[in-house]
Structures are given as structure tokens and as C-alpha cells.
Coordinates of C-alpha atoms in Angstrom, one line a residue:
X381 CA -0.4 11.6 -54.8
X382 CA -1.4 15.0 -53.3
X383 CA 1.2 17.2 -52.1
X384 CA 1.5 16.9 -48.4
X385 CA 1.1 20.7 -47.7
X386 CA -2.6 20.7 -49.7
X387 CA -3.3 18.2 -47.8
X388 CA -5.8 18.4 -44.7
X389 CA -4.1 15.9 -43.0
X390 CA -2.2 19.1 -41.5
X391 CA -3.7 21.6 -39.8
X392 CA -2.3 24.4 -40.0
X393 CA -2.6 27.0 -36.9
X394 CA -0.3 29.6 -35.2
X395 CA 2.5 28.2 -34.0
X396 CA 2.9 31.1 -31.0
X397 CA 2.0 29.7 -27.3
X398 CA -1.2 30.3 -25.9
X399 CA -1.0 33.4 -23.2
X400 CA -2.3 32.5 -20.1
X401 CA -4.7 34.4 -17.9
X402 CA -3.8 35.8 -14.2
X403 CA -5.1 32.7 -11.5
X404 CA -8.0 33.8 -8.8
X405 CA -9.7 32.2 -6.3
X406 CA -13.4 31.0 -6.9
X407 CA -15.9 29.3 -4.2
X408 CA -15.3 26.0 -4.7
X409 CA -18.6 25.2 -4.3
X410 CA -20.4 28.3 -6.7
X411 CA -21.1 26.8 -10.1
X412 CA -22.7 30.0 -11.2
X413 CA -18.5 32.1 -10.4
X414 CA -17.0 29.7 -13.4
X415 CA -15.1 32.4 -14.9
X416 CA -16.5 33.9 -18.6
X417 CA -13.9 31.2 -20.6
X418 CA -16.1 28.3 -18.9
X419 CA -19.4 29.7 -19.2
X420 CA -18.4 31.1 -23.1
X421 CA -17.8 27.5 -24.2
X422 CA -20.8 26.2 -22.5
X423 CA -23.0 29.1 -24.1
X424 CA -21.3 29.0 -27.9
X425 CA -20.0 25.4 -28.2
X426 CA -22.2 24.5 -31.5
X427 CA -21.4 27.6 -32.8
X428 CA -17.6 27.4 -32.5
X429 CA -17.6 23.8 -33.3
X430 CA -19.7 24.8 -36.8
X431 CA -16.1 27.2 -37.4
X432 CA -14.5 23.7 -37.4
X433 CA -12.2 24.3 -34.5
X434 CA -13.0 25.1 -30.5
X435 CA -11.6 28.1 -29.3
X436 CA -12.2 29.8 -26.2
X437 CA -8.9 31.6 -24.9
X438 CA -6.4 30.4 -27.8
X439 CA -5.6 29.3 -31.1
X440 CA -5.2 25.7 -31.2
X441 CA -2.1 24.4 -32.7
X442 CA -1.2 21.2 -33.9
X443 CA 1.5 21.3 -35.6
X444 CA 2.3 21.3 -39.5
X445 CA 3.0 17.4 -40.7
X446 CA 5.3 16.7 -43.6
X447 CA 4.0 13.4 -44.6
X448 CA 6.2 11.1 -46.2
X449 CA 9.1 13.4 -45.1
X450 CA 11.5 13.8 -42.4
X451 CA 10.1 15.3 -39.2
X452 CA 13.5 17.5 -39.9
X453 CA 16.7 17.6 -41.0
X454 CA 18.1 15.6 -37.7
X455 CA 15.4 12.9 -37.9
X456 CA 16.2 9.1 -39.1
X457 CA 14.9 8.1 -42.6
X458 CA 12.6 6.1 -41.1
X459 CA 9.5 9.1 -42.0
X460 CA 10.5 8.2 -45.8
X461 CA 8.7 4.9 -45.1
X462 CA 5.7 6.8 -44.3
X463 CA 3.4 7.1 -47.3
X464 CA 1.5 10.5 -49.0
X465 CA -1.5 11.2 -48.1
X466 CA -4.1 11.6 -51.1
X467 CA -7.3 13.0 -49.5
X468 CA -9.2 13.9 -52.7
X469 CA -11.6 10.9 -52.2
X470 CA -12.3 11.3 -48.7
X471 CA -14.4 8.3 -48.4
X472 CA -11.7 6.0 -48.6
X473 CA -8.2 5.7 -47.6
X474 CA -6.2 6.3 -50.6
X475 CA -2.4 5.9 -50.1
X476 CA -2.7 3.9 -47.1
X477 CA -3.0 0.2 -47.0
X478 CA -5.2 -0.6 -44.0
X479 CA -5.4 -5.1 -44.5
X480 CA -2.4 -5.7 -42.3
X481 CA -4.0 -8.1 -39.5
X482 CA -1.5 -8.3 -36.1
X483 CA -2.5 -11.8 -35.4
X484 CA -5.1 -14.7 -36.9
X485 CA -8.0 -13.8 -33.9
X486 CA -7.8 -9.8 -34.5
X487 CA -9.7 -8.4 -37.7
X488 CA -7.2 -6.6 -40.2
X489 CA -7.5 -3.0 -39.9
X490 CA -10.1 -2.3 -42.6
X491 CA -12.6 -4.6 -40.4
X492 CA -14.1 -3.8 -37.4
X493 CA -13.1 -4.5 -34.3
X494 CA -15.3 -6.1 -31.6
X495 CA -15.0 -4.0 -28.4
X496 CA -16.4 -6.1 -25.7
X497 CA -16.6 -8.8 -27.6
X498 CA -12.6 -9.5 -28.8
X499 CA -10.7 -8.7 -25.2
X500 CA -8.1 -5.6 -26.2
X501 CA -4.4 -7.6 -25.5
X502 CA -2.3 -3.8 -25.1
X503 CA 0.7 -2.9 -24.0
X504 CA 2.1 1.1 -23.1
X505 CA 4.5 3.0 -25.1
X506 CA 5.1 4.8 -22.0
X507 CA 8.0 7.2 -21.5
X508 CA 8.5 8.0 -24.6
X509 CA 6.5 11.0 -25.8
X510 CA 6.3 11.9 -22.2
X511 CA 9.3 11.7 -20.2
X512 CA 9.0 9.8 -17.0
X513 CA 12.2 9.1 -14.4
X514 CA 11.5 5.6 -13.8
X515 CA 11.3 4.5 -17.3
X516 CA 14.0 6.4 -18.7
X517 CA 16.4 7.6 -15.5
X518 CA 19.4 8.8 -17.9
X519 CA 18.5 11.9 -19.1
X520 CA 16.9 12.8 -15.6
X521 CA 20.7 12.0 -13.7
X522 CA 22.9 14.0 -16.1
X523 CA 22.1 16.6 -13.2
X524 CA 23.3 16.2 -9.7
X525 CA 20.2 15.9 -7.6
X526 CA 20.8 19.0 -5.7
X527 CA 19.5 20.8 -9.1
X528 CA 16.3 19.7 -8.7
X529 CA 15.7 18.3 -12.5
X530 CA 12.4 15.9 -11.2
X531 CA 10.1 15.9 -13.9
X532 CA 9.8 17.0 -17.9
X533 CA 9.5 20.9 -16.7
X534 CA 12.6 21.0 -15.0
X535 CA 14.5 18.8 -17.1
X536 CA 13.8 21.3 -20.2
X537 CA 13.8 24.1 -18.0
X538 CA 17.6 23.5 -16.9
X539 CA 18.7 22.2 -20.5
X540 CA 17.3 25.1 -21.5
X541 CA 14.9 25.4 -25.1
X542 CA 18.3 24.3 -28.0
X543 CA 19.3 22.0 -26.0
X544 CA 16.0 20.3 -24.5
X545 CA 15.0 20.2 -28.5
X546 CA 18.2 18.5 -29.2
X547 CA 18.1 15.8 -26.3
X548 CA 14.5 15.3 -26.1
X549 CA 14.3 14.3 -30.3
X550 CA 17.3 12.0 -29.8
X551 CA 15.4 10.3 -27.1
X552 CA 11.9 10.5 -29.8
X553 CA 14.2 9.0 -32.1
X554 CA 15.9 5.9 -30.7
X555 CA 13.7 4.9 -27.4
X556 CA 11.0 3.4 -29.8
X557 CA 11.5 2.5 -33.3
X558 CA 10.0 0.3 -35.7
X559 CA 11.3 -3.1 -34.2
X560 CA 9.8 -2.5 -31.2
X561 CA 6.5 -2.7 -33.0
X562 CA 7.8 -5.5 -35.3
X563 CA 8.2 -7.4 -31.6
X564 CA 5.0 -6.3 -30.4
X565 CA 3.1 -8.0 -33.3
X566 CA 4.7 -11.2 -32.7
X567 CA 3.7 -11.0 -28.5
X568 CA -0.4 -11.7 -29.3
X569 CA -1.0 -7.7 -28.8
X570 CA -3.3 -6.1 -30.6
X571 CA -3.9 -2.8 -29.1
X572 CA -0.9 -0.4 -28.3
X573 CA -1.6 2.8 -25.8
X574 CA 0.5 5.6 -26.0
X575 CA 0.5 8.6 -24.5
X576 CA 1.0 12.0 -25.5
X577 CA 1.7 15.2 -23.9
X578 CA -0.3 18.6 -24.3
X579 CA 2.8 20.5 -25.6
X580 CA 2.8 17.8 -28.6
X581 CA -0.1 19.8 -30.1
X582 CA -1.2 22.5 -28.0
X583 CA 2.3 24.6 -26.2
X584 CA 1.2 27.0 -23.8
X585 CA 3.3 30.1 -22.8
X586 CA 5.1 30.3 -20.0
X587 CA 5.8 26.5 -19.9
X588 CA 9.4 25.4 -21.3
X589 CA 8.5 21.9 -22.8
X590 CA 9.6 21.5 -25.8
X591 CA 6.7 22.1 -28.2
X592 CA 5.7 20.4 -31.3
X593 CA 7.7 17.3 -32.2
X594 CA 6.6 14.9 -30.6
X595 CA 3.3 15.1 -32.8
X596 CA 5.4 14.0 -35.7
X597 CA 6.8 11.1 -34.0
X598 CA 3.1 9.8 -32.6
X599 CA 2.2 9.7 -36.2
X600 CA 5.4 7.6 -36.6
X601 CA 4.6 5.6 -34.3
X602 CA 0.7 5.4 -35.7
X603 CA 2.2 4.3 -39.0
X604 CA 4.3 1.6 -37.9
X605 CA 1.9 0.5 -35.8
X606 CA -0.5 0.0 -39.0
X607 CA 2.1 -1.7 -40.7
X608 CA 1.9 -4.7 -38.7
X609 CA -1.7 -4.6 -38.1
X610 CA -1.8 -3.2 -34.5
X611 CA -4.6 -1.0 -33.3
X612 CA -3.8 2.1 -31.4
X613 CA -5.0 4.1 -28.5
X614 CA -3.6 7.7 -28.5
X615 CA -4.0 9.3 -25.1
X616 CA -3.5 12.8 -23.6
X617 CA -1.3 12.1 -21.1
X618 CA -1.0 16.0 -19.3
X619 CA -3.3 18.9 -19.1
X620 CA -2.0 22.8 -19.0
X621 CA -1.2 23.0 -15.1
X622 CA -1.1 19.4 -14.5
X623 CA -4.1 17.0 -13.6
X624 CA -2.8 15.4 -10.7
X625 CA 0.6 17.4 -9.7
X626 CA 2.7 14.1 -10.5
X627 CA 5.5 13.8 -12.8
X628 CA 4.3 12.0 -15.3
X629 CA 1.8 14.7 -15.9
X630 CA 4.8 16.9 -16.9
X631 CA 5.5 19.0 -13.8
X632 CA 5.6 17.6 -9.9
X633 CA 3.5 20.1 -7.3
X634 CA 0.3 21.5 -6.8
X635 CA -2.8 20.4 -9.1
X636 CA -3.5 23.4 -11.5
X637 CA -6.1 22.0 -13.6
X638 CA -10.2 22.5 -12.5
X639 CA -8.7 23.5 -8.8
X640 CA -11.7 26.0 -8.0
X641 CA -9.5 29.2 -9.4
X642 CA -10.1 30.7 -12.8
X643 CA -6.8 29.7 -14.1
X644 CA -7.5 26.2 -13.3
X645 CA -10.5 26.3 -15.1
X646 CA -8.9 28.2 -18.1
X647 CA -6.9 25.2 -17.9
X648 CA -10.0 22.7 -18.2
X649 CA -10.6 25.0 -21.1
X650 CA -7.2 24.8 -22.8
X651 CA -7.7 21.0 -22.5
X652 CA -10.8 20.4 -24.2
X653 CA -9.0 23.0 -26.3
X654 CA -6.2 20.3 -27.3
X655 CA -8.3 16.9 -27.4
X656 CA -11.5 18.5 -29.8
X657 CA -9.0 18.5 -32.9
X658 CA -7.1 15.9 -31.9
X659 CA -10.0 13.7 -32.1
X660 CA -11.4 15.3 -35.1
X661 CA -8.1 14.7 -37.0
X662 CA -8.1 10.8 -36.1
X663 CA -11.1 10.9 -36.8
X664 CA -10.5 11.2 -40.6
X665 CA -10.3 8.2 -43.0
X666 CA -6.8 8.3 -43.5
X667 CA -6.2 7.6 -39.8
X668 CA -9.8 6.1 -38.3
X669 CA -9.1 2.2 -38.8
X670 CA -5.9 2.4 -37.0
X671 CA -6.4 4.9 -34.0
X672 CA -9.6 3.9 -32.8
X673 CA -9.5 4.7 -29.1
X674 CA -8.7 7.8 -27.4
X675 CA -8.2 8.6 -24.1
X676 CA -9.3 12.1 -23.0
X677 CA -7.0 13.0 -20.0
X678 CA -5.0 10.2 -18.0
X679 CA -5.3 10.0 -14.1
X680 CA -6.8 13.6 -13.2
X681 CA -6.9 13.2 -9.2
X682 CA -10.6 13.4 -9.4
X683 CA -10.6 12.1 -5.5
X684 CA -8.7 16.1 -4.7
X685 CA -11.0 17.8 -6.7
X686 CA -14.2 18.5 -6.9
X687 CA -16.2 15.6 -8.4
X688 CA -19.7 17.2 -9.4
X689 CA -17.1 19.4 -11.0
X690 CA -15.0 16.4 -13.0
X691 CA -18.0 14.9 -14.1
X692 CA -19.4 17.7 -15.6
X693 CA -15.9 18.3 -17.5
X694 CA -16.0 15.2 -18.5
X695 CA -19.7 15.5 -19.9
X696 CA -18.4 18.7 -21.7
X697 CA -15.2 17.1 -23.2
X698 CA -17.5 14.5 -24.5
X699 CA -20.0 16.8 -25.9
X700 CA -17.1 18.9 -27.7
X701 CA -15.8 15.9 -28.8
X702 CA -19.2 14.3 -30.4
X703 CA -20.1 17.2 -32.2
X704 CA -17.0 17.5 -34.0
X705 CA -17.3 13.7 -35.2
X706 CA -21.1 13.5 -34.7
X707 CA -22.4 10.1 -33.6
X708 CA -21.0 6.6 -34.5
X709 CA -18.1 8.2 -36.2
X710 CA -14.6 8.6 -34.5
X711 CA -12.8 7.1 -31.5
X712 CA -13.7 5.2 -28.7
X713 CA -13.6 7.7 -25.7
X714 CA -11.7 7.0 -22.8
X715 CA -12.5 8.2 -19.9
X716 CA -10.3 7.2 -16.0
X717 CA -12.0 7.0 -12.8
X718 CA -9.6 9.6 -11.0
X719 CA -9.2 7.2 -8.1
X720 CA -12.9 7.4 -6.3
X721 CA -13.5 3.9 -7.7
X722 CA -16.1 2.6 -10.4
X723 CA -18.6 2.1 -8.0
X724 CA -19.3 6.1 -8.1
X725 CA -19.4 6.0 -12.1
X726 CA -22.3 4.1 -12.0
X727 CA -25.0 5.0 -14.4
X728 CA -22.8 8.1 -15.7
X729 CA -22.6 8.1 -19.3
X730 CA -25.2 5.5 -20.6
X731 CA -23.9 3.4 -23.7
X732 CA -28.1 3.5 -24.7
X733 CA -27.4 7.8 -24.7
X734 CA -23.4 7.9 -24.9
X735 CA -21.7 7.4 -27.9
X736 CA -19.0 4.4 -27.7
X737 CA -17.4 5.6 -24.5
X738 CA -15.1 3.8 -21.6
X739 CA -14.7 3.6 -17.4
X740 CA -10.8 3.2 -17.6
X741 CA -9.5 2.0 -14.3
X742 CA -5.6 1.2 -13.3
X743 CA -4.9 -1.5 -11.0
X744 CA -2.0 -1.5 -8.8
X745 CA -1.3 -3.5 -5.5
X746 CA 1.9 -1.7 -4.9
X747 CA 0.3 1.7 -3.3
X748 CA -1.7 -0.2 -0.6
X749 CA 0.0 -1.9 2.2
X750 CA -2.6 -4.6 3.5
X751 CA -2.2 -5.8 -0.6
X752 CA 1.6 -5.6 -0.5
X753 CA 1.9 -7.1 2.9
X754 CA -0.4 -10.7 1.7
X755 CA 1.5 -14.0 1.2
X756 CA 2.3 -14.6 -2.8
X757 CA -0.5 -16.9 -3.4
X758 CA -2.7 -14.4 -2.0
X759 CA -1.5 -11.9 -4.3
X760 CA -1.3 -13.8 -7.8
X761 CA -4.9 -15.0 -7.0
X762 CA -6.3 -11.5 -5.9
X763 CA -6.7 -10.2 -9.3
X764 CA -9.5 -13.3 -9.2
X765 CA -11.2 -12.2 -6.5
X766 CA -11.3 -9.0 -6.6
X767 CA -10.5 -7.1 -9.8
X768 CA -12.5 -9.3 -12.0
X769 CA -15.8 -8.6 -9.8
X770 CA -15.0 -5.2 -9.6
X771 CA -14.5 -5.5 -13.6
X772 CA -17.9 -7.4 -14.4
X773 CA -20.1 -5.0 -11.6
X774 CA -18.8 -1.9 -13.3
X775 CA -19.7 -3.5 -16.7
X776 CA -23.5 -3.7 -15.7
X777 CA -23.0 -0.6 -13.9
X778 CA -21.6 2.4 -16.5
X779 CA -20.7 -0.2 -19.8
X780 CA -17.7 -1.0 -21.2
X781 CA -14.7 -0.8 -18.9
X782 CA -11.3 -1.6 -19.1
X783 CA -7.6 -1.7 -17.6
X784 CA -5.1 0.9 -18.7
X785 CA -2.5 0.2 -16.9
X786 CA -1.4 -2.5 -14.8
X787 CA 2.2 -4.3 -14.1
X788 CA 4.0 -7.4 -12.1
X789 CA 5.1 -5.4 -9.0
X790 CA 3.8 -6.2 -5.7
X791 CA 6.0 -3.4 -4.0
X792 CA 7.0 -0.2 -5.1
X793 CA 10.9 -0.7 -4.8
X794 CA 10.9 0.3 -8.5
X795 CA 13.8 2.6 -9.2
X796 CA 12.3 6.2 -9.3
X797 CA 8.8 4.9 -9.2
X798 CA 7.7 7.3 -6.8
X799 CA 9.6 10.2 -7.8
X800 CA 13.5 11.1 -7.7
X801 CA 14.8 11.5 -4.2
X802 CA 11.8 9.9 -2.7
X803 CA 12.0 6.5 -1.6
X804 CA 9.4 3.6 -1.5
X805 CA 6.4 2.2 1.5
X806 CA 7.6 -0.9 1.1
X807 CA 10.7 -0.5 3.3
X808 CA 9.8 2.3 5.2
X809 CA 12.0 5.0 3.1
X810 CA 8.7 6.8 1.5
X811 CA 8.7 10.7 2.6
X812 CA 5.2 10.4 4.3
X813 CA 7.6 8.5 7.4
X814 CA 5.4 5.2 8.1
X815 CA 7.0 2.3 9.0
X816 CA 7.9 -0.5 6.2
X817 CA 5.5 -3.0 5.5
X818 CA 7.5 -5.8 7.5
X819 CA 10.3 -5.9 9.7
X820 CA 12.8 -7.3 7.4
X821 CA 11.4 -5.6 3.9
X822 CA 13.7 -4.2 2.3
X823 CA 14.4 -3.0 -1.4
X824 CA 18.0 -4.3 -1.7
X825 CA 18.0 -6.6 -5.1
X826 CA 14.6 -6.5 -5.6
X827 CA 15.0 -5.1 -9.1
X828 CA 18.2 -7.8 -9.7
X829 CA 16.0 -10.0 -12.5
X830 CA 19.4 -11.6 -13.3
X831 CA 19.4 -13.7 -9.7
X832 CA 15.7 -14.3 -9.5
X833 CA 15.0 -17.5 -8.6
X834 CA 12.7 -19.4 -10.7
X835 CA 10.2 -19.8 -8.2
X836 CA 9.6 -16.4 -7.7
X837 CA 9.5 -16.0 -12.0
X838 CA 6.8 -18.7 -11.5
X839 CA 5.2 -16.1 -9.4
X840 CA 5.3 -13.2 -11.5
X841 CA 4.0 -15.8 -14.1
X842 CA 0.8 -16.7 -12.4
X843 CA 0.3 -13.1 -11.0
X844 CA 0.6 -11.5 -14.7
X845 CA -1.6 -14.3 -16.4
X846 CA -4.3 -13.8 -13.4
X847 CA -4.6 -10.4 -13.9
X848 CA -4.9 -10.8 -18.0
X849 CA -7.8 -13.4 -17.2
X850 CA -9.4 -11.3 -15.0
X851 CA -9.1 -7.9 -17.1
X852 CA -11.0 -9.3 -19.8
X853 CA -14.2 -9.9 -17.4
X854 CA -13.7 -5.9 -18.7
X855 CA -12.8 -5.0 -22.2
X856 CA -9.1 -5.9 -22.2
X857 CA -5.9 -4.6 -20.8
X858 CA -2.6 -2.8 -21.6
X859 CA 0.1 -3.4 -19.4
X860 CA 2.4 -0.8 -18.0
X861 CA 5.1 -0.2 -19.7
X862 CA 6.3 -2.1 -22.7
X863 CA 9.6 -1.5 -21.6
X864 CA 12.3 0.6 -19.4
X865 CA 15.7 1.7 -20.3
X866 CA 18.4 -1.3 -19.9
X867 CA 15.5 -3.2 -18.1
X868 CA 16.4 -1.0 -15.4
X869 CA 12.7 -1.4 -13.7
X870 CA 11.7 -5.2 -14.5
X871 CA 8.6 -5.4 -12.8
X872 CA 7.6 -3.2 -15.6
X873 CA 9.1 -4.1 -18.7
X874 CA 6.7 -6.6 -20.8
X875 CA 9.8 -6.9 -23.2
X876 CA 12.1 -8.4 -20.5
X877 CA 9.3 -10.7 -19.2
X878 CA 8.4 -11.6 -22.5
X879 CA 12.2 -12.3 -23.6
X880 CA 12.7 -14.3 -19.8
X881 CA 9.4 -16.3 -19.5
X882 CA 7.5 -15.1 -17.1
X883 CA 5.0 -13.3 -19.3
X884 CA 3.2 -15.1 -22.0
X885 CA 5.2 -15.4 -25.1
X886 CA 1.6 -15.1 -26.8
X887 CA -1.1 -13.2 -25.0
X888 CA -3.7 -15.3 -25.6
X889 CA -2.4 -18.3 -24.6
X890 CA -1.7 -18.5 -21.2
X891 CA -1.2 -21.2 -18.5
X892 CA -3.0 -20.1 -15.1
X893 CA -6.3 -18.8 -14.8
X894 CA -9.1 -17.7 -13.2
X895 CA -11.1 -20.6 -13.6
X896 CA -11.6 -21.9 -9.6
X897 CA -10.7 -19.0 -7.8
X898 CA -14.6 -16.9 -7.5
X899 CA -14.8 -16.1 -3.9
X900 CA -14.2 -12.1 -3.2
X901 CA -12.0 -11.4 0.0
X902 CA -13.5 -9.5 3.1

């Protein structure tokens, strides 16, 4: 086997942070003041590209990986299971053993799979490479709340860099492991999501995540996942200045990311920057039959910014993207509605003209009120009526289009769900100061699973097979999140609903339906 360090299954780059530029305001509505970075890439792409690597304010960096190693001295011996990478035959996957086959109605690795044809059955490896409170609330209340440690940026900026490294790689190392995949294989899942943050590959100066590891454990995770067969989607998870300003972009606060200044487009820049070889390195036959969707940026708040803008970021991301792989070669691309809805993506990116790419949409009841506020029934049969139109209309519309992220809440009492120190809509304790839902809502032991009754499991029952039925009008699902520490949010934890019965113990075989329920509500 090749040594690991000749290998290009490393790329080796500058490990020193990318310098930022000064921030300015631009017109918001003057294409032609796009600062020289925007209008450089746009100009030179082909001929960067043909370098092998696109670069427009920085050196890319993805780090160094030690294949068949430890990720370092403090990591488990898990990496030893992880096996050397021979790329002198580049047309075929030496040293990697690509017929494991998750389940008898998925294709084994080595075959293709059918997108749009065989419904993707996915679940979130959320909170792990990207810290969120409400999945994993421990490391966030080791601080009194008075300090203000609210999102990954403050919780490394107040550990400060040794001892961020040390906490945040003990949390890599135990929050997902191999069993969890071993489980996931045996739930009917075939597709596993998980996403990554921009620091992973691509730190940026100024900005005190910690940088680099967590690229070693996504390929961890990658290899355990092809162990047992399961297909993965990696996703970029934060952009340089954050997306959408919430936490689980890395940093709470204002939207730094295509905001109409030329920092915020530097920061467009810087992501394309971090995706193009990210993709590219999938993209190689040592990784290609196991990571073969990729979701460009999760949840950019398209609906604050400027959407002529995102679309044409998104056409450029693609472009970047393609001619690194060229056509028919690569990744599925990814690519979310930012909240404006699919009807406005209609006709954007043409599968007859656009290479294998996806409308990813996430479906939630909790953040509208009229939703939360309908009787049971009406909510575990909603997902029926609406959602599944919505689903096959956007199919005809832009192509293939799928669910990302959905869950069994119908309030949003979850603990931390919509930030620390804010409270929830549901029973009026939300910071925006409208009244509850009801009267008598309240949050109190909504999160006790332990005394649910049964009926109400029922409920969740029905409500999580619906929306599973409907999702595959689309291309398939993941659920959000596969799990939360100690079950602390259960509305969100596919392992505790799996282990409790009211989620399917096999995805694919389910009890309720959508068969009956076709009319759309007015």
C-alpha cells in the first residue's frame, strides 16, 4: 500500500488562517460595485480551476490526513480501523472495499444508486462536527449564562484555543462512534447527512473555532459509514460570517455572508473557496461511491438577502463546482431554498442543462402558529396535504427535490431550540413578546418522554410515518437529528423514538400513510 503522505488523498496547503479584508458598504442593488474578489473569480474561474485549486483572496486549506492513523496522539484507535489509501490505479478503489449493502432494497456501494427512483431513508449527524446548544447543552452550561457562551464562537472564544482543542475533540471523539452507525444500518437508513463546519477545512483569521480536526473525524465517520453500507451526504454547514446569523451557523448575530458589503461578498468568495475542493476531493474514486451528495451551504436566509443576488451565487458555486469534476462525475449538489419557498425556484437550474443537482427544503410546523395551534389529527395528516403537493409541484417545477431536515415536534418547547436564554412561541416566553399559542399552553413536561402517554406516542407515530410517506413524493428524507445528549430533546432524537416505538423500527415499513388523505387545506 502507498504511504499515506504520497498519497493525494491529502492535500496539502498552508495551514495559516486566511486574512480578511476591511468590510464596506456597496449599493445593494449595483451588480456592476461587486468588489474586485467577486468580479476576479467571475473573470478567471477556468483559468484558476485549470491550477487545480480556486483561489481568489486565500490559500485553501484542508487539512493534512493520516490515513490509517490516529487523527493524533489523544484520538481513540478507532482510525487504525481505517484502511491505506493506494491511489496508483486511480480508476479503481484499491484498499477500500466498496460491496457493503446497508439493507436488501439499497444497491451495495459499488452500484449505483437510483436518485428519484429509490426514496433516500436519512437521518442527521447533527451536533456533532458543529456544535449546537439544543443537541448537546453540556458543554454550552459549564458557563454561567451571564458569560454569554451562546454559540460555537463564544464557546471557543471563552475556553480559549488549548482548551477549546481539548473539549471540542473529546466531544469529536465520543458523541458519535462507530455503533451509532452499526445502529443506523439496522433502522432501514440508507443515507446519513452530516454536517460540517467551514473551519473543518477552510479556518479563517480572526475567528477562534478551532480549526482543522474535525476533517479527520468526517472522514471517520465516512469510513464507518461505508463499512456498513450507508451512503453519505457531507454538507457545509457555516460560511465565513455566518449565512443566516443563527447558531448553528457557528456564531449568533448579524448575517455576514453576501450582505451587500464587500466583506460579505469576500465571504461568498471564501465559501466557494471551501466547497470547490471539498467536492473535488470526494469526488475521487477512493471516496465517490460512498459520499455521493453534497450540500453546498445549509439554510443561507436567502428571504434577508438579496435573492437575484443568492441565485446567482448559487449558479457560480455550481459552475466552480462542475468544472472541477466536469459533467456526470462527482456529487449530487445540494442546494436549500433559503426560506422564499420552492415555488420561486421554479425553472432555476434545469436537470436537461444542470448537472445532477437538488431543491432541498426543511419542513417544520413548530415556527408557525396557525400549524402549531391545529388539533393532532390535523397535524399528523398535514404532511398529506400539504407537504407532499408542495413536494410533487416542485418536482415538475425545478427536478429532483428533497427534505433535509424534518422532526416530530409540533411546538418549539425543545430545550435550547431557539437559542440559550430565549424561550419558545408556544407558551408565549419567545423574545419577540406575542402571546402563547393558547391560553393554557405551556412547556412544563413537554419534553418528559418517560410519562408520555401512549396515545400521544401513537401520535408522534402517525405524524412521523406521514411525513416519511409524503417526503418521498420528493426524493427522500433525513430526519433531524439522529440523536441529542441523554435524549434531552425527544422530539428530535430518531434513536430514542426508534428504541420507544414511535418511529418505525424499519424505515421502509411503516403502518400509516398517505394513502386517503389528497385534499390540500385552504
Amino acid at each position: 500500500m502507498t504511504d499515506p503522505r504520497d498519497s493525494d488523498t491529502t492535500l496539502e496547503m498552508h495551514k495559516e488562517p486566511i486574512e480578511r479584508g476591511g468590510e464596506k458598504d456597496l449599493p445593494l442593488s449595483s451588480a456592476q460595485q461587486q468588489p474586485p474578489a467577486a468580479g476576479f473569480f467571475r473573470r478567471n474561474k477556468k483559468k484558476l480551476i485549470a491550477l487545480g485549486v480556486v483561489s481568489i483572496l486565500a490559500i485553501i486549506i484542508i487539512p493534512s490526513v493520516v490515513i490509517g492513523t490516529q487523527v493524533n496522539d489523544s484520538t481513540s484507535q478507532d482510525h487504525n480501523t481505517i484502511p491505506s489509501v493506494n491511489t496508483n490505479n486511480q480508476t479503481s478503489n484499491t484498499g477500500f472495499d466498496d460491496s457493503a449493502q446497508v439493507n436488501a432494497e439499497t444497491p451495495p456501494l459499488n452500484e449505483h444508486f437510483r436518485y428519484g427512483v429509490d426514496p433516500i431513508r436519512g437521518v442527521n449527524l447533527g451536533g456533532w462536527l458543529v456544535l449546537e446548544p439544543f443537541i448537546t447543552p453540556s458543554i454550552f452550561e459549564q458557563f454561567d449564562p451571564s458569560e454569554g457562551v451562546i454559540d460555537e464562537w463564544t464557546l471557543s472564544e471563552k475556553l480559549g484555543p488549548d482548551e477549546a482543542k481539548r473539549q471540542i475533540q473529546e466531544h469529536y471523539e465520543t458523541f458519535v462512534t462507530e455503533e451509532d452507525f452499526k445502529k443506523i444500518a439496522q433502522m432501514g437508513i440508507n443515507h446519513v447527512r452530516i454536517p460540517t463546519g467551514h473551519w473543518a477545512v477552510n479556518p479563517i483569521e480572526g475567528e477562534p473555532f478551532v480549526p482543522n480536526i474535525a476533517w479527520d473525524y468526517l472522514l471517520k465517520g465516512i469510513q464507518w459509514a461505508r463499512k456498513y453500507g450507508i451512503r453519505v451526504m457531507v454538507e457545509l454547514h457555516t460560511a465565513p460570517g455566518s449565512q443566516n446569523g443563527w447558531n448553528h451557523s457557528g456564531r449568533v448575530g448579524t448575517i455576514g455572508w453576501l450582505n451587500g458589503t464587500k466583506q460579505g461578498y469576500e465571504n461568498a468568495a471564501l465559501t466557494i473557496d471551501t466547497v470547490v475542493p471539498m467536492v473535488e476531493f470526494f469526488s475521487r474514486p477512493q471516496w465517490a461511491n460512498v459520499v455521493t451528495m453534497f450540500g453546498v451551504l445549509n439554510e443561507p436566509a436567502i428571504y434577508k438577502l438579496d435573492v437575484q443576488r443568492s441565485k446567482q451565487w448559487y449558479l457560480d458555486s455550481y459552475d466552480a463546482i462542475r468544472n472541477v469534476t466536469g459533467e456526470g462525475k462527482g456529487p449530487y449538489l445540494t442546494y436549500h431554498e433559503g426560506f422564499i419557498g420552492l415555488p420561486k425556484w421554479k425553472g432555476f437550474m434545469p436537470n436537461t442543462t444542470f448537472d445532477r443537482t437538488v431543491l432541498e427544503t426543511h419542513t417544520y410546523l413548530i415556527f408557525d402558529q396557525g400549524l402549531v395551534s391545529m388539533s393532532r389529527n390535523a397535524q399528523s395528516e398535514f404532511p398529506c396535504r400539504d407537504w407532499k403537493k408542495d413536494l410533487q409541484q416542485s418536482t415538475e417545477d425545478f427536478g429532483h427535490t428533497m427534505v433535509g431536515e424534518f422532526s416530530a415536534a409540533t411546538n418549539d418547547c425543545a430545550k435550547y431550540l431557539n437559542g440559550m436564554g430565549i424561550g419558545a412561541r408556544y407558551d408565549g416566553t419567545f423574545t419577540d413578546d406575542k402571546p402563547a399559542v393558547c391560553s393554557n399552553c405551556t412547556c412544563t413536561g413537554s419534553e418528559d418522554w418517560q410519562n408520555w402517554s401512549d396515545e400521544y406516542k401513537q401520535f408522534l407515530n402517525r405524524f412521523i410515518e406521514r411525513q416519511m410517506d409524503a417526503f418521498e413524493s420528493g426524493i427522500g428524507w433525513f430526519f433531524w437529528n439522529f440523536k441529542t445528549e441523554n435524549h434531552v430533546n425527544p422530539h428530535w432524537d430518531y434513536l430514542l423514538g426508534w428504541e420507544q416505538g414511535w418511529v418505525p423500527k424499519y424505515s421502509g415499513n411503516r403502518t400509516y400513510t398517505c394513502a386517503g388523505i389528497t385534499e390540500k387545506t385552504e
